[in-house]
Short mmCIF file of C-alpha atoms in Angstrom, two decimals:
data_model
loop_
_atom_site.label_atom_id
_atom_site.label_comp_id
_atom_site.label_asym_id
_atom_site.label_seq_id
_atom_site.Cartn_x
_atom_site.Cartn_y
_atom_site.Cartn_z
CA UNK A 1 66.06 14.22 -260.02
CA UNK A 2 68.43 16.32 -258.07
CA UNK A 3 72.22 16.54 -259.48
CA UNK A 4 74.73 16.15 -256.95
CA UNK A 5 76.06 19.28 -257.46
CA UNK A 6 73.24 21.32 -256.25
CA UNK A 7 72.73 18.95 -253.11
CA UNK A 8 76.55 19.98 -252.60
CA UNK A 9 75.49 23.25 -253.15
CA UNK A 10 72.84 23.10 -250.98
CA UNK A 11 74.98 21.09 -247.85
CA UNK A 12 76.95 23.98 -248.41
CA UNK A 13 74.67 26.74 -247.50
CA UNK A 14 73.03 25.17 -244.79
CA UNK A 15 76.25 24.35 -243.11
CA UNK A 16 76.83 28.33 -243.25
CA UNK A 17 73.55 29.37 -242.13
CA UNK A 18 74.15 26.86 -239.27
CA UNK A 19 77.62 28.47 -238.18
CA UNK A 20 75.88 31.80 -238.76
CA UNK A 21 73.29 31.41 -236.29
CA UNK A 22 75.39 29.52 -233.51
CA UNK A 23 78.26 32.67 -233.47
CA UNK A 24 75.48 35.24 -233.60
CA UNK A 25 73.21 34.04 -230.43
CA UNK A 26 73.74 36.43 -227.02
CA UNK A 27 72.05 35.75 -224.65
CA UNK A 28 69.16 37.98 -223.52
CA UNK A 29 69.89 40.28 -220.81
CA UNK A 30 67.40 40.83 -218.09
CA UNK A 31 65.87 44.30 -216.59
CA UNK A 32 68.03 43.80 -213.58
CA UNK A 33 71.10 43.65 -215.66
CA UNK A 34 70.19 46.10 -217.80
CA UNK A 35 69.86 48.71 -215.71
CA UNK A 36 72.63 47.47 -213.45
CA UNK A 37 75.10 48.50 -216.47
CA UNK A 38 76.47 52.26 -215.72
CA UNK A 39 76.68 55.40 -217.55
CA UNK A 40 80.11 54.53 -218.16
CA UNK A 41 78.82 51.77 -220.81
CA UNK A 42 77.31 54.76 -223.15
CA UNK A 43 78.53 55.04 -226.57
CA UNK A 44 80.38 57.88 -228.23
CA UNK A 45 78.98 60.08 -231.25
CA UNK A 46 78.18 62.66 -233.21
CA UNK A 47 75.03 63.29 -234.40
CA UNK A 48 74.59 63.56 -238.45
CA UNK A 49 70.53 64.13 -238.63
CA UNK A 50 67.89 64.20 -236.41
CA UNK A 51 64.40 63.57 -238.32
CA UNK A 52 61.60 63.81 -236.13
CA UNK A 53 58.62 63.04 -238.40
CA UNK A 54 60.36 59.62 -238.85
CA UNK A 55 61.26 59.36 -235.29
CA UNK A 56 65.05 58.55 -235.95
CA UNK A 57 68.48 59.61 -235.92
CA UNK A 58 71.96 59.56 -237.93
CA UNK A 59 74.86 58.55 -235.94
CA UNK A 60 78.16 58.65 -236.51
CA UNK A 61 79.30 56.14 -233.61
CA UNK A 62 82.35 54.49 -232.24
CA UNK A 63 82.34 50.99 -230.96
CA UNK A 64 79.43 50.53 -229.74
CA UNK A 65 80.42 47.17 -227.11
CA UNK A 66 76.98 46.01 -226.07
CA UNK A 67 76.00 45.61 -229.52
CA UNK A 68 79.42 44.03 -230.54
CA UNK A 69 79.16 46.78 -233.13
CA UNK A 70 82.19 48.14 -234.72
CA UNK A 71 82.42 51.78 -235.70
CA UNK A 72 80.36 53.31 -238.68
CA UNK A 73 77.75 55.81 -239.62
CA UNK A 74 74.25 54.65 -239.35
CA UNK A 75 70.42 55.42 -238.91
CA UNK A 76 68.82 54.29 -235.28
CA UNK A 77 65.05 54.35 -234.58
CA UNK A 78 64.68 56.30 -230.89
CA UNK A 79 62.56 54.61 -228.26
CA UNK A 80 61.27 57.96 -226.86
CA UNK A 81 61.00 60.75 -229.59
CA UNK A 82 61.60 63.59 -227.16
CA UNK A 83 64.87 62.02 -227.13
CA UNK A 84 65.79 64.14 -230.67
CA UNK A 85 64.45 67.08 -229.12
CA UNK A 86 67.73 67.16 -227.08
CA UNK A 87 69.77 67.34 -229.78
CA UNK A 88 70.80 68.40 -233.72
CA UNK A 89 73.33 68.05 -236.42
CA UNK A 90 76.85 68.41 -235.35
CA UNK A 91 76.54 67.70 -231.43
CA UNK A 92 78.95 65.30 -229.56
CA UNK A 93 76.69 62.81 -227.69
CA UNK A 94 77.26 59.89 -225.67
CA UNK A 95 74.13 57.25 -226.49
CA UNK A 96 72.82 54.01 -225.49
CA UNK A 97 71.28 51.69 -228.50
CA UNK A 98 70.14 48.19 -228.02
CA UNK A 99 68.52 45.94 -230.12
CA UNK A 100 64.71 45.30 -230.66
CA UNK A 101 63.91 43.09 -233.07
CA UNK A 102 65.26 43.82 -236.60
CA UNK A 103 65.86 47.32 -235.44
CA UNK A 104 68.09 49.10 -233.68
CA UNK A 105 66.67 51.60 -231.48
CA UNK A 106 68.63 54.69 -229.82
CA UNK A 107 67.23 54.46 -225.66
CA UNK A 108 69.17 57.52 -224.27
CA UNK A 109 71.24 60.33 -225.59
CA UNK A 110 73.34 63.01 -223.53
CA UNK A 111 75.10 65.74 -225.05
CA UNK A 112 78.99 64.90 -224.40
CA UNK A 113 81.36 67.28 -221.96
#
């Protein structure tokens, strides 16, 4: 028999996995909209490391607004990985990530002015 402390328990978590899940739905965007959105919505960065046989990259990033994302160091898998030919350690770049799946995957990088 179940104690009524761990079905409180358990009411408990479900209720937060429910709020979880209905603040953290967006809505999916569609190709049209996607590539409606302008340079202007690329994120700032600078690149930490750039590992190719793992096809990723380090970022150091600002906000990144599409993602609701706040600002923080982090590893991004690239979509194309002639993308990290463009760049190394160090550089300034302005970036586009999105997400795909579990992942979050860098689709465009330009080295900043």
């Amino acid at each position: 028999m179940t104690s009524p402390h761990t079905l409180l328990l358990l009411a408990a978590l479900l209720a937060g996995a429910v709020h979880a899940q209905s603040h953290t739905h967006t809505p999916a965007s569609t190709p049209s909209q996607e590539a409606a959105q302008p340079a202007a919505e690329l994120s700032e960065g600078e690149v930490r490391k750039v590992d190719k046989d793992a096809k990723k990259i380090s970022i150091k990033h600002g906000e990144l607004k599409n993602l609701d994302m706040p600002p923080m160091s982090m590893v991004f898998q690239v979509k194309d990985p002639a993308l990290l030919d463009k760049v190394k350690a160090g550089d300034k770049i302005r970036f586009r990530a999105e997400k795909a799946g579990p992942a979050f995957v860098v689709t465009d990088i330009q080295l900043a002015n």
